[in-house]
């Protein structure tokens, strides 16, 4: 087990430490009371790739019991194929493993009050401060990035949404989350410098920067997938988005979202799906909705969020909760299995880490996982940078409005890429 040491180091220095290691994870809450964690270096890791005959979540459980230490990493969307009778054959330009978690060498946590360095018994804190001296001598370079091109034209998108609506009208699904990527080739990208711009643009509560030798994630997610604290589970699905305004207009937009019947219907359907998922592992009558269709304000958009809470049944674990709820309902649709089958039929790429989850697992088995949305994904080996976007399609959806919502969700990230207030056109 690790020991702890209180230290004083500026947040800017702690975040810059990521440049000194081949494998890191930086989780930021972007508020004065939330926690921030940076995990540096890799003592051991678990990687499961496509085609391997493993249950990824069972393997993660075993890996955690092996170490009883902090773990950081992700589950890609296609883990679904190991949990259900599903398969993915769409083109894959990113090639993320299904699962990758690592046990860090160095670990630092901070909030608005204190900073804590977690040390293994054999570690010397002086070695950590030598790392900081190296960081202070580095400078960040600002590199241009080409405009990202959509893998789907506007007309192709509208046609696909109309076909999805036909399935809804036939009763196959009630709601389906339909997505597509914007892509560019950017060899040798400085991913941390780009993440800093993404974080500044989004200021999101579940922000993540992650890189390993083959991939990088620059995530400005506002959404929590699943948190476990002791026996308690919390999930906070997002369904419903509207832009920010100025002054009185901003309050009017919030009310418009709050009272939008289509957005409320989307949110309530997914809330019911999450309630149903968690009820499979929860103690009787413990699944409750703490907040239904609440309006939460972020730097660039207002979002409609519901909060579902449950208590694990005595014979169930957090790993069971992951098994029954992944992938998260907000990124699939309802009913979930049929929605995922249709997603494979209509989408033009594998999702990879997009609409999967990144998170931290504590030594005692507690965890906190986000939903990987509002994110840039990067393959270091082929130089492909991708930005996925999407929206929930229902019977009431107007295809042109859904397309505009998809573009709204990309604006902050495109501005971060462009380093200007002008959003580049989607081509």
One Martini backbone bead per residue (centre of mass of N, CA, C, O) as a GRO file, in nm:
protein
  427
    1UNK     BB    1   0.101   0.033   0.013
    2UNK     BB    2   0.053   0.360   0.036
    3UNK     BB    3   0.179   0.670   0.109
    4UNK     BB    4   0.165   1.003   0.248
    5UNK     BB    5   0.219   1.354   0.126
    6UNK     BB    6   0.241   1.680   0.194
    7UNK     BB    7   0.222   1.939  -0.057
    8UNK     BB    8   0.365   2.219  -0.264
    9UNK     BB    9   0.206   2.265  -0.585
   10UNK     BB   10   0.140   2.378  -0.873
   11UNK     BB   11  -0.091   2.303  -1.107
   12UNK     BB   12   0.079   2.367  -1.361
   13UNK     BB   13   0.301   2.162  -1.285
   14UNK     BB   14   0.137   1.902  -1.256
   15UNK     BB   15   0.033   1.898  -1.551
   16UNK     BB   16   0.323   1.910  -1.693
   17UNK     BB   17   0.424   1.621  -1.611
   18UNK     BB   18   0.304   1.462  -1.858
   19UNK     BB   19   0.565   1.505  -2.053
   20UNK     BB   20   0.764   1.279  -1.884
   21UNK     BB   21   0.565   1.041  -1.983
   22UNK     BB   22   0.442   0.761  -2.160
   23UNK     BB   23   0.228   0.739  -1.903
   24UNK     BB   24  -0.091   0.909  -1.848
   25UNK     BB   25  -0.319   1.073  -1.602
   26UNK     BB   26  -0.566   1.347  -1.615
   27UNK     BB   27  -0.791   1.468  -1.361
   28UNK     BB   28  -1.054   1.717  -1.388
   29UNK     BB   29  -1.300   1.939  -1.232
   30UNK     BB   30  -1.305   2.263  -1.253
   31UNK     BB   31  -1.319   2.320  -0.933
   32UNK     BB   32  -1.270   2.424  -0.602
   33UNK     BB   33  -1.385   2.132  -0.468
   34UNK     BB   34  -1.259   1.942  -0.645
   35UNK     BB   35  -1.082   1.678  -0.779
   36UNK     BB   36  -0.733   1.608  -0.860
   37UNK     BB   37  -0.544   1.389  -1.092
   38UNK     BB   38  -0.208   1.247  -1.124
   39UNK     BB   39  -0.074   0.987  -1.336
   40UNK     BB   40   0.260   0.837  -1.334
   41UNK     BB   41   0.342   0.598  -1.493
   42UNK     BB   42   0.433   0.230  -1.517
   43UNK     BB   43   0.413  -0.080  -1.336
   44UNK     BB   44   0.132  -0.180  -1.459
   45UNK     BB   45  -0.076  -0.364  -1.709
   46UNK     BB   46  -0.394  -0.378  -1.890
   47UNK     BB   47  -0.458  -0.550  -2.206
   48UNK     BB   48  -0.739  -0.553  -2.439
   49UNK     BB   49  -0.816  -0.688  -2.746
   50UNK     BB   50  -0.932  -0.760  -3.026
   51UNK     BB   51  -1.018  -1.114  -3.020
   52UNK     BB   52  -1.002  -1.168  -2.730
   53UNK     BB   53  -1.076  -1.426  -2.485
   54UNK     BB   54  -1.241  -1.200  -2.290
   55UNK     BB   55  -1.352  -1.056  -1.991
   56UNK     BB   56  -1.286  -0.741  -1.920
   57UNK     BB   57  -1.411  -0.704  -1.630
   58UNK     BB   58  -1.295  -0.958  -1.501
   59UNK     BB   59  -0.998  -0.878  -1.556
   60UNK     BB   60  -1.007  -0.616  -1.388
   61UNK     BB   61  -1.072  -0.742  -1.120
   62UNK     BB   62  -0.815  -0.916  -1.105
   63UNK     BB   63  -0.610  -0.682  -1.132
   64UNK     BB   64  -0.695  -0.535  -0.873
   65UNK     BB   65  -0.647  -0.775  -0.671
   66UNK     BB   66  -0.341  -0.791  -0.725
   67UNK     BB   67  -0.286  -0.477  -0.602
   68UNK     BB   68  -0.460  -0.274  -0.436
   69UNK     BB   69  -0.470  -0.014  -0.630
   70UNK     BB   70  -0.434   0.226  -0.834
   71UNK     BB   71  -0.640   0.290  -1.130
   72UNK     BB   72  -0.610   0.366  -1.489
   73UNK     BB   73  -0.871   0.401  -1.749
   74UNK     BB   74  -1.042   0.204  -2.013
   75UNK     BB   75  -1.354   0.164  -2.199
   76UNK     BB   76  -1.466   0.062  -2.482
   77UNK     BB   77  -1.749   0.033  -2.660
   78UNK     BB   78  -1.676  -0.274  -2.772
   79UNK     BB   79  -1.728  -0.430  -2.505
   80UNK     BB   80  -2.017  -0.519  -2.575
   81UNK     BB   81  -1.930  -0.786  -2.732
   82UNK     BB   82  -1.856  -0.931  -2.445
   83UNK     BB   83  -2.158  -0.890  -2.305
   84UNK     BB   84  -2.291  -0.943  -2.583
   85UNK     BB   85  -2.459  -1.042  -2.888
   86UNK     BB   86  -2.216  -0.877  -3.055
   87UNK     BB   87  -2.088  -0.665  -3.333
   88UNK     BB   88  -1.794  -0.523  -3.516
   89UNK     BB   89  -1.734  -0.390  -3.875
   90UNK     BB   90  -1.643  -0.120  -3.884
   91UNK     BB   91  -1.439   0.108  -3.949
   92UNK     BB   92  -1.089   0.159  -3.814
   93UNK     BB   93  -0.878   0.453  -3.738
   94UNK     BB   94  -0.775   0.406  -3.418
   95UNK     BB   95  -0.720   0.137  -3.249
   96UNK     BB   96  -0.845   0.066  -2.980
   97UNK     BB   97  -0.855  -0.090  -2.720
   98UNK     BB   98  -1.088  -0.221  -2.511
   99UNK     BB   99  -0.860  -0.223  -2.277
  100UNK     BB  100  -0.687   0.013  -2.039
  101UNK     BB  101  -0.477  -0.036  -1.751
  102UNK     BB  102  -0.295   0.141  -1.484
  103UNK     BB  103  -0.019   0.143  -1.262
  104UNK     BB  104   0.124   0.388  -1.099
  105UNK     BB  105   0.413   0.546  -0.986
  106UNK     BB  106   0.277   0.830  -0.968
  107UNK     BB  107   0.074   1.029  -0.721
  108UNK     BB  108  -0.151   1.317  -0.749
  109UNK     BB  109  -0.352   1.520  -0.524
  110UNK     BB  110  -0.601   1.792  -0.564
  111UNK     BB  111  -0.730   2.100  -0.429
  112UNK     BB  112  -0.826   2.396  -0.267
  113UNK     BB  113  -0.638   2.296  -0.002
  114UNK     BB  114  -0.470   2.028  -0.101
  115UNK     BB  115  -0.166   1.825  -0.139
  116UNK     BB  116  -0.103   1.480  -0.253
  117UNK     BB  117   0.147   1.233  -0.210
  118UNK     BB  118   0.183   0.912  -0.340
  119UNK     BB  119   0.368   0.640  -0.186
  120UNK     BB  120   0.578   0.408  -0.205
  121UNK     BB  121   0.786   0.261   0.014
  122UNK     BB  122   1.047   0.302  -0.197
  123UNK     BB  123   0.993   0.601  -0.216
  124UNK     BB  124   1.129   0.927  -0.295
  125UNK     BB  125   1.040   1.255  -0.289
  126UNK     BB  126   1.293   1.380  -0.427
  127UNK     BB  127   1.237   1.253  -0.705
  128UNK     BB  128   0.987   1.422  -0.766
  129UNK     BB  129   1.124   1.710  -0.755
  130UNK     BB  130   1.308   1.656  -0.997
  131UNK     BB  131   1.080   1.647  -1.206
  132UNK     BB  132   0.993   1.942  -1.172
  133UNK     BB  133   1.254   2.074  -1.275
  134UNK     BB  134   1.225   1.969  -1.564
  135UNK     BB  135   0.957   2.111  -1.633
  136UNK     BB  136   1.051   2.416  -1.597
  137UNK     BB  137   1.240   2.380  -1.875
  138UNK     BB  138   0.984   2.369  -2.040
  139UNK     BB  139   0.811   2.411  -2.357
  140UNK     BB  140   0.529   2.507  -2.536
  141UNK     BB  141   0.391   2.422  -2.845
  142UNK     BB  142   0.223   2.575  -3.123
  143UNK     BB  143   0.022   2.383  -3.344
  144UNK     BB  144  -0.108   2.324  -3.635
  145UNK     BB  145  -0.445   2.230  -3.753
  146UNK     BB  146  -0.642   2.085  -3.949
  147UNK     BB  147  -0.928   2.046  -4.084
  148UNK     BB  148  -1.201   1.868  -4.012
  149UNK     BB  149  -1.350   1.584  -4.160
  150UNK     BB  150  -1.634   1.445  -4.247
  151UNK     BB  151  -1.761   1.109  -4.271
  152UNK     BB  152  -2.033   1.282  -4.316
  153UNK     BB  153  -2.268   1.410  -4.484
  154UNK     BB  154  -2.545   1.586  -4.461
  155UNK     BB  155  -2.721   1.404  -4.645
  156UNK     BB  156  -2.643   1.136  -4.510
  157UNK     BB  157  -2.747   1.207  -4.232
  158UNK     BB  158  -3.046   1.262  -4.302
  159UNK     BB  159  -3.101   0.983  -4.418
  160UNK     BB  160  -3.033   0.818  -4.164
  161UNK     BB  161  -3.242   0.947  -3.973
  162UNK     BB  162  -3.489   0.860  -4.137
  163UNK     BB  163  -3.433   0.557  -4.100
  164UNK     BB  164  -3.445   0.552  -3.795
  165UNK     BB  165  -3.743   0.653  -3.781
  166UNK     BB  166  -3.861   0.401  -3.909
  167UNK     BB  167  -3.786   0.214  -3.673
  168UNK     BB  168  -3.951   0.368  -3.466
  169UNK     BB  169  -4.229   0.340  -3.609
  170UNK     BB  170  -4.197   0.009  -3.593
  171UNK     BB  171  -4.075  -0.051  -3.282
  172UNK     BB  172  -3.766  -0.116  -3.238
  173UNK     BB  173  -3.736   0.181  -3.119
  174UNK     BB  174  -3.732   0.491  -2.924
  175UNK     BB  175  -3.410   0.531  -2.912
  176UNK     BB  176  -3.114   0.681  -3.086
  177UNK     BB  177  -2.765   0.704  -3.095
  178UNK     BB  178  -2.620   0.917  -3.338
  179UNK     BB  179  -2.296   0.897  -3.506
  180UNK     BB  180  -1.993   1.094  -3.595
  181UNK     BB  181  -1.689   1.181  -3.756
  182UNK     BB  182  -1.407   1.388  -3.732
  183UNK     BB  183  -1.111   1.425  -3.948
  184UNK     BB  184  -0.741   1.400  -3.927
  185UNK     BB  185  -0.404   1.448  -4.030
  186UNK     BB  186  -0.151   1.453  -3.743
  187UNK     BB  187   0.156   1.439  -3.724
  188UNK     BB  188   0.308   1.497  -3.421
  189UNK     BB  189   0.122   1.566  -3.192
  190UNK     BB  190   0.055   1.796  -2.927
  191UNK     BB  191  -0.157   1.683  -2.692
  192UNK     BB  192  -0.129   1.860  -2.436
  193UNK     BB  193  -0.163   2.136  -2.564
  194UNK     BB  194  -0.447   2.072  -2.670
  195UNK     BB  195  -0.581   2.007  -2.400
  196UNK     BB  196  -0.553   2.287  -2.274
  197UNK     BB  197  -0.751   2.410  -2.480
  198UNK     BB  198  -0.991   2.230  -2.421
  199UNK     BB  199  -1.017   2.300  -2.116
  200UNK     BB  200  -1.059   2.604  -2.160
  201UNK     BB  201  -1.323   2.570  -2.341
  202UNK     BB  202  -1.494   2.370  -2.131
  203UNK     BB  203  -1.468   2.328  -1.822
  204UNK     BB  204  -1.497   2.030  -1.717
  205UNK     BB  205  -1.578   1.783  -1.467
  206UNK     BB  206  -1.459   1.529  -1.680
  207UNK     BB  207  -1.164   1.576  -1.729
  208UNK     BB  208  -0.915   1.440  -1.975
  209UNK     BB  209  -0.578   1.324  -1.975
  210UNK     BB  210  -0.429   1.086  -2.215
  211UNK     BB  211  -0.129   0.872  -2.244
  212UNK     BB  212   0.039   0.657  -2.469
  213UNK     BB  213   0.233   0.515  -2.711
  214UNK     BB  214  -0.051   0.511  -2.915
  215UNK     BB  215  -0.235   0.720  -2.744
  216UNK     BB  216  -0.495   0.989  -2.711
  217UNK     BB  217  -0.677   1.197  -2.467
  218UNK     BB  218  -0.913   1.484  -2.511
  219UNK     BB  219  -1.130   1.571  -2.244
  220UNK     BB  220  -1.473   1.747  -2.214
  221UNK     BB  221  -1.661   1.615  -1.995
  222UNK     BB  222  -2.000   1.639  -1.837
  223UNK     BB  223  -2.019   1.313  -1.782
  224UNK     BB  224  -2.150   1.068  -1.572
  225UNK     BB  225  -2.170   0.728  -1.545
  226UNK     BB  226  -2.005   0.590  -1.277
  227UNK     BB  227  -2.036   0.568  -0.915
  228UNK     BB  228  -1.843   0.434  -0.636
  229UNK     BB  229  -1.943   0.433  -0.275
  230UNK     BB  230  -1.920   0.164  -0.154
  231UNK     BB  231  -2.267   0.082  -0.200
  232UNK     BB  232  -2.287   0.328  -0.381
  233UNK     BB  233  -2.468   0.450  -0.669
  234UNK     BB  234  -2.395   0.676  -0.954
  235UNK     BB  235  -2.594   0.830  -1.216
  236UNK     BB  236  -2.559   1.094  -1.502
  237UNK     BB  237  -2.747   1.148  -1.746
  238UNK     BB  238  -2.743   1.293  -2.075
  239UNK     BB  239  -3.034   1.480  -2.209
  240UNK     BB  240  -2.988   1.776  -2.344
  241UNK     BB  241  -2.929   2.067  -2.559
  242UNK     BB  242  -2.799   2.410  -2.527
  243UNK     BB  243  -2.705   2.706  -2.577
  244UNK     BB  244  -2.548   2.987  -2.504
  245UNK     BB  245  -2.584   3.311  -2.373
  246UNK     BB  246  -2.679   3.647  -2.294
  247UNK     BB  247  -2.805   3.714  -2.018
  248UNK     BB  248  -3.135   3.679  -2.060
  249UNK     BB  249  -3.105   3.466  -2.283
  250UNK     BB  250  -2.982   3.241  -2.105
  251UNK     BB  251  -3.239   3.198  -1.931
  252UNK     BB  252  -3.428   3.134  -2.169
  253UNK     BB  253  -3.277   2.880  -2.265
  254UNK     BB  254  -3.315   2.715  -2.011
  255UNK     BB  255  -3.627   2.712  -2.025
  256UNK     BB  256  -3.648   2.584  -2.300
  257UNK     BB  257  -3.518   2.318  -2.213
  258UNK     BB  258  -3.697   2.246  -1.966
  259UNK     BB  259  -3.975   2.260  -2.174
  260UNK     BB  260  -3.888   2.042  -2.371
  261UNK     BB  261  -4.049   1.762  -2.474
  262UNK     BB  262  -3.827   1.607  -2.625
  263UNK     BB  263  -3.596   1.626  -2.416
  264UNK     BB  264  -3.755   1.498  -2.183
  265UNK     BB  265  -3.813   1.230  -2.318
  266UNK     BB  266  -3.522   1.143  -2.354
  267UNK     BB  267  -3.437   1.154  -2.055
  268UNK     BB  268  -3.653   0.959  -1.938
  269UNK     BB  269  -3.579   0.709  -2.099
  270UNK     BB  270  -3.283   0.689  -1.987
  271UNK     BB  271  -3.353   0.682  -1.691
  272UNK     BB  272  -3.508   0.415  -1.708
  273UNK     BB  273  -3.273   0.248  -1.811
  274UNK     BB  274  -3.085   0.291  -1.569
  275UNK     BB  275  -3.274   0.180  -1.356
  276UNK     BB  276  -3.283  -0.102  -1.478
  277UNK     BB  277  -2.987  -0.171  -1.466
  278UNK     BB  278  -2.943  -0.126  -1.152
  279UNK     BB  279  -3.167  -0.327  -1.051
  280UNK     BB  280  -2.988  -0.591  -1.107
  281UNK     BB  281  -2.783  -0.493  -0.839
  282UNK     BB  282  -2.990  -0.396  -0.635
  283UNK     BB  283  -3.147  -0.323  -0.378
  284UNK     BB  284  -3.443  -0.319  -0.268
  285UNK     BB  285  -3.576  -0.004  -0.326
  286UNK     BB  286  -3.292   0.176  -0.399
  287UNK     BB  287  -3.394   0.306  -0.657
  288UNK     BB  288  -3.333   0.653  -0.730
  289UNK     BB  289  -3.444   0.989  -0.818
  290UNK     BB  290  -3.298   1.286  -0.739
  291UNK     BB  291  -3.296   1.396  -1.050
  292UNK     BB  292  -3.516   1.539  -1.301
  293UNK     BB  293  -3.428   1.729  -1.554
  294UNK     BB  294  -3.187   1.894  -1.497
  295UNK     BB  295  -3.024   2.215  -1.512
  296UNK     BB  296  -2.697   2.257  -1.652
  297UNK     BB  297  -2.408   2.468  -1.647
  298UNK     BB  298  -2.177   2.554  -1.895
  299UNK     BB  299  -1.958   2.721  -2.085
  300UNK     BB  300  -2.127   2.640  -2.376
  301UNK     BB  301  -2.370   2.482  -2.224
  302UNK     BB  302  -2.677   2.335  -2.173
  303UNK     BB  303  -2.801   2.068  -1.953
  304UNK     BB  304  -2.976   1.759  -1.921
  305UNK     BB  305  -2.999   1.608  -1.589
  306UNK     BB  306  -2.985   1.295  -1.426
  307UNK     BB  307  -3.018   1.131  -1.095
  308UNK     BB  308  -2.902   0.807  -1.000
  309UNK     BB  309  -2.967   0.590  -0.718
  310UNK     BB  310  -2.791   0.314  -0.546
  311UNK     BB  311  -2.780  -0.008  -0.380
  312UNK     BB  312  -2.606  -0.268  -0.328
  313UNK     BB  313  -2.626  -0.577  -0.311
  314UNK     BB  314  -2.483  -0.812  -0.112
  315UNK     BB  315  -2.404  -1.004  -0.385
  316UNK     BB  316  -2.274  -0.736  -0.502
  317UNK     BB  317  -2.073  -0.544  -0.732
  318UNK     BB  318  -1.919  -0.307  -0.915
  319UNK     BB  319  -1.866  -0.498  -1.153
  320UNK     BB  320  -2.162  -0.566  -1.198
  321UNK     BB  321  -2.248  -0.277  -1.269
  322UNK     BB  322  -2.081  -0.259  -1.524
  323UNK     BB  323  -2.197  -0.500  -1.679
  324UNK     BB  324  -2.513  -0.394  -1.682
  325UNK     BB  325  -2.439  -0.072  -1.794
  326UNK     BB  326  -2.264  -0.151  -2.032
  327UNK     BB  327  -2.326   0.077  -2.207
  328UNK     BB  328  -2.446   0.373  -2.185
  329UNK     BB  329  -2.764   0.489  -2.250
  330UNK     BB  330  -2.692   0.780  -2.367
  331UNK     BB  331  -2.516   0.611  -2.616
  332UNK     BB  332  -2.764   0.436  -2.739
  333UNK     BB  333  -3.064   0.342  -2.616
  334UNK     BB  334  -3.415   0.228  -2.673
  335UNK     BB  335  -3.351  -0.049  -2.658
  336UNK     BB  336  -3.029  -0.135  -2.620
  337UNK     BB  337  -2.967  -0.375  -2.808
  338UNK     BB  338  -3.113  -0.274  -3.063
  339UNK     BB  339  -2.962  -0.007  -3.080
  340UNK     BB  340  -2.677  -0.135  -3.123
  341UNK     BB  341  -2.746  -0.276  -3.387
  342UNK     BB  342  -2.821  -0.013  -3.547
  343UNK     BB  343  -2.560   0.137  -3.513
  344UNK     BB  344  -2.396  -0.061  -3.692
  345UNK     BB  345  -2.568  -0.005  -3.953
  346UNK     BB  346  -2.537   0.333  -3.963
  347UNK     BB  347  -2.256   0.361  -3.899
  348UNK     BB  348  -1.906   0.444  -4.026
  349UNK     BB  349  -1.778   0.377  -3.739
  350UNK     BB  350  -1.600   0.304  -3.495
  351UNK     BB  351  -1.583   0.431  -3.173
  352UNK     BB  352  -1.427   0.322  -2.943
  353UNK     BB  353  -1.377   0.547  -2.697
  354UNK     BB  354  -1.619   0.659  -2.788
  355UNK     BB  355  -1.867   0.608  -2.551
  356UNK     BB  356  -1.703   0.538  -2.335
  357UNK     BB  357  -1.461   0.505  -2.057
  358UNK     BB  358  -1.307   0.707  -1.797
  359UNK     BB  359  -1.100   0.616  -1.498
  360UNK     BB  360  -1.102   0.550  -1.142
  361UNK     BB  361  -0.944   0.320  -0.913
  362UNK     BB  362  -0.945   0.222  -0.599
  363UNK     BB  363  -0.811   0.024  -0.362
  364UNK     BB  364  -1.122  -0.047  -0.246
  365UNK     BB  365  -1.308  -0.030  -0.537
  366UNK     BB  366  -1.365   0.231  -0.600
  367UNK     BB  367  -1.532   0.458  -0.844
  368UNK     BB  368  -1.486   0.682  -1.147
  369UNK     BB  369  -1.687   0.746  -1.441
  370UNK     BB  370  -1.708   0.854  -1.753
  371UNK     BB  371  -1.802   1.009  -2.059
  372UNK     BB  372  -1.682   0.989  -2.388
  373UNK     BB  373  -1.706   1.319  -2.466
  374UNK     BB  374  -1.596   1.594  -2.595
  375UNK     BB  375  -1.355   1.462  -2.786
  376UNK     BB  376  -1.015   1.380  -2.851
  377UNK     BB  377  -0.870   1.145  -3.077
  378UNK     BB  378  -0.542   0.967  -3.083
  379UNK     BB  379  -0.310   0.832  -3.319
  380UNK     BB  380   0.033   0.800  -3.312
  381UNK     BB  381   0.090   0.607  -3.562
  382UNK     BB  382  -0.121   0.750  -3.794
  383UNK     BB  383  -0.234   1.055  -3.709
  384UNK     BB  384  -0.532   1.030  -3.612
  385UNK     BB  385  -0.787   1.271  -3.573
  386UNK     BB  386  -1.083   1.268  -3.356
  387UNK     BB  387  -1.437   1.388  -3.374
  388UNK     BB  388  -1.717   1.309  -3.205
  389UNK     BB  389  -2.075   1.306  -3.282
  390UNK     BB  390  -2.422   1.352  -3.149
  391UNK     BB  391  -2.765   1.213  -3.116
  392UNK     BB  392  -3.097   1.180  -3.025
  393UNK     BB  393  -3.336   0.967  -3.170
  394UNK     BB  394  -3.677   1.035  -3.241
  395UNK     BB  395  -3.997   1.076  -3.347
  396UNK     BB  396  -3.951   1.407  -3.305
  397UNK     BB  397  -3.732   1.438  -3.500
  398UNK     BB  398  -3.534   1.681  -3.673
  399UNK     BB  399  -3.278   1.639  -3.875
  400UNK     BB  400  -3.165   1.932  -3.891
  401UNK     BB  401  -3.154   1.973  -3.580
  402UNK     BB  402  -2.963   1.738  -3.519
  403UNK     BB  403  -2.726   1.845  -3.683
  404UNK     BB  404  -2.693   2.110  -3.524
  405UNK     BB  405  -2.632   1.972  -3.254
  406UNK     BB  406  -2.373   1.836  -3.341
  407UNK     BB  407  -2.223   2.104  -3.403
  408UNK     BB  408  -2.247   2.234  -3.124
  409UNK     BB  409  -2.067   2.006  -2.979
  410UNK     BB  410  -1.795   2.107  -3.152
  411UNK     BB  411  -1.715   2.406  -3.111
  412UNK     BB  412  -1.509   2.412  -2.876
  413UNK     BB  413  -1.304   2.216  -3.009
  414UNK     BB  414  -1.258   2.380  -3.271
  415UNK     BB  415  -1.148   2.628  -3.126
  416UNK     BB  416  -0.908   2.487  -2.995
  417UNK     BB  417  -0.776   2.410  -3.262
  418UNK     BB  418  -0.785   2.715  -3.393
  419UNK     BB  419  -0.736   2.958  -3.194
  420UNK     BB  420  -1.039   3.079  -3.229
  421UNK     BB  421  -1.368   3.213  -3.291
  422UNK     BB  422  -1.358   3.044  -3.549
  423UNK     BB  423  -1.546   2.804  -3.701
  424UNK     BB  424  -1.491   2.552  -3.884
  425UNK     BB  425  -1.588   2.388  -4.139
  426UNK     BB  426  -1.782   2.121  -4.232
  427UNK     BB  427  -1.680   1.871  -4.489
   0.00000   0.00000   0.00000
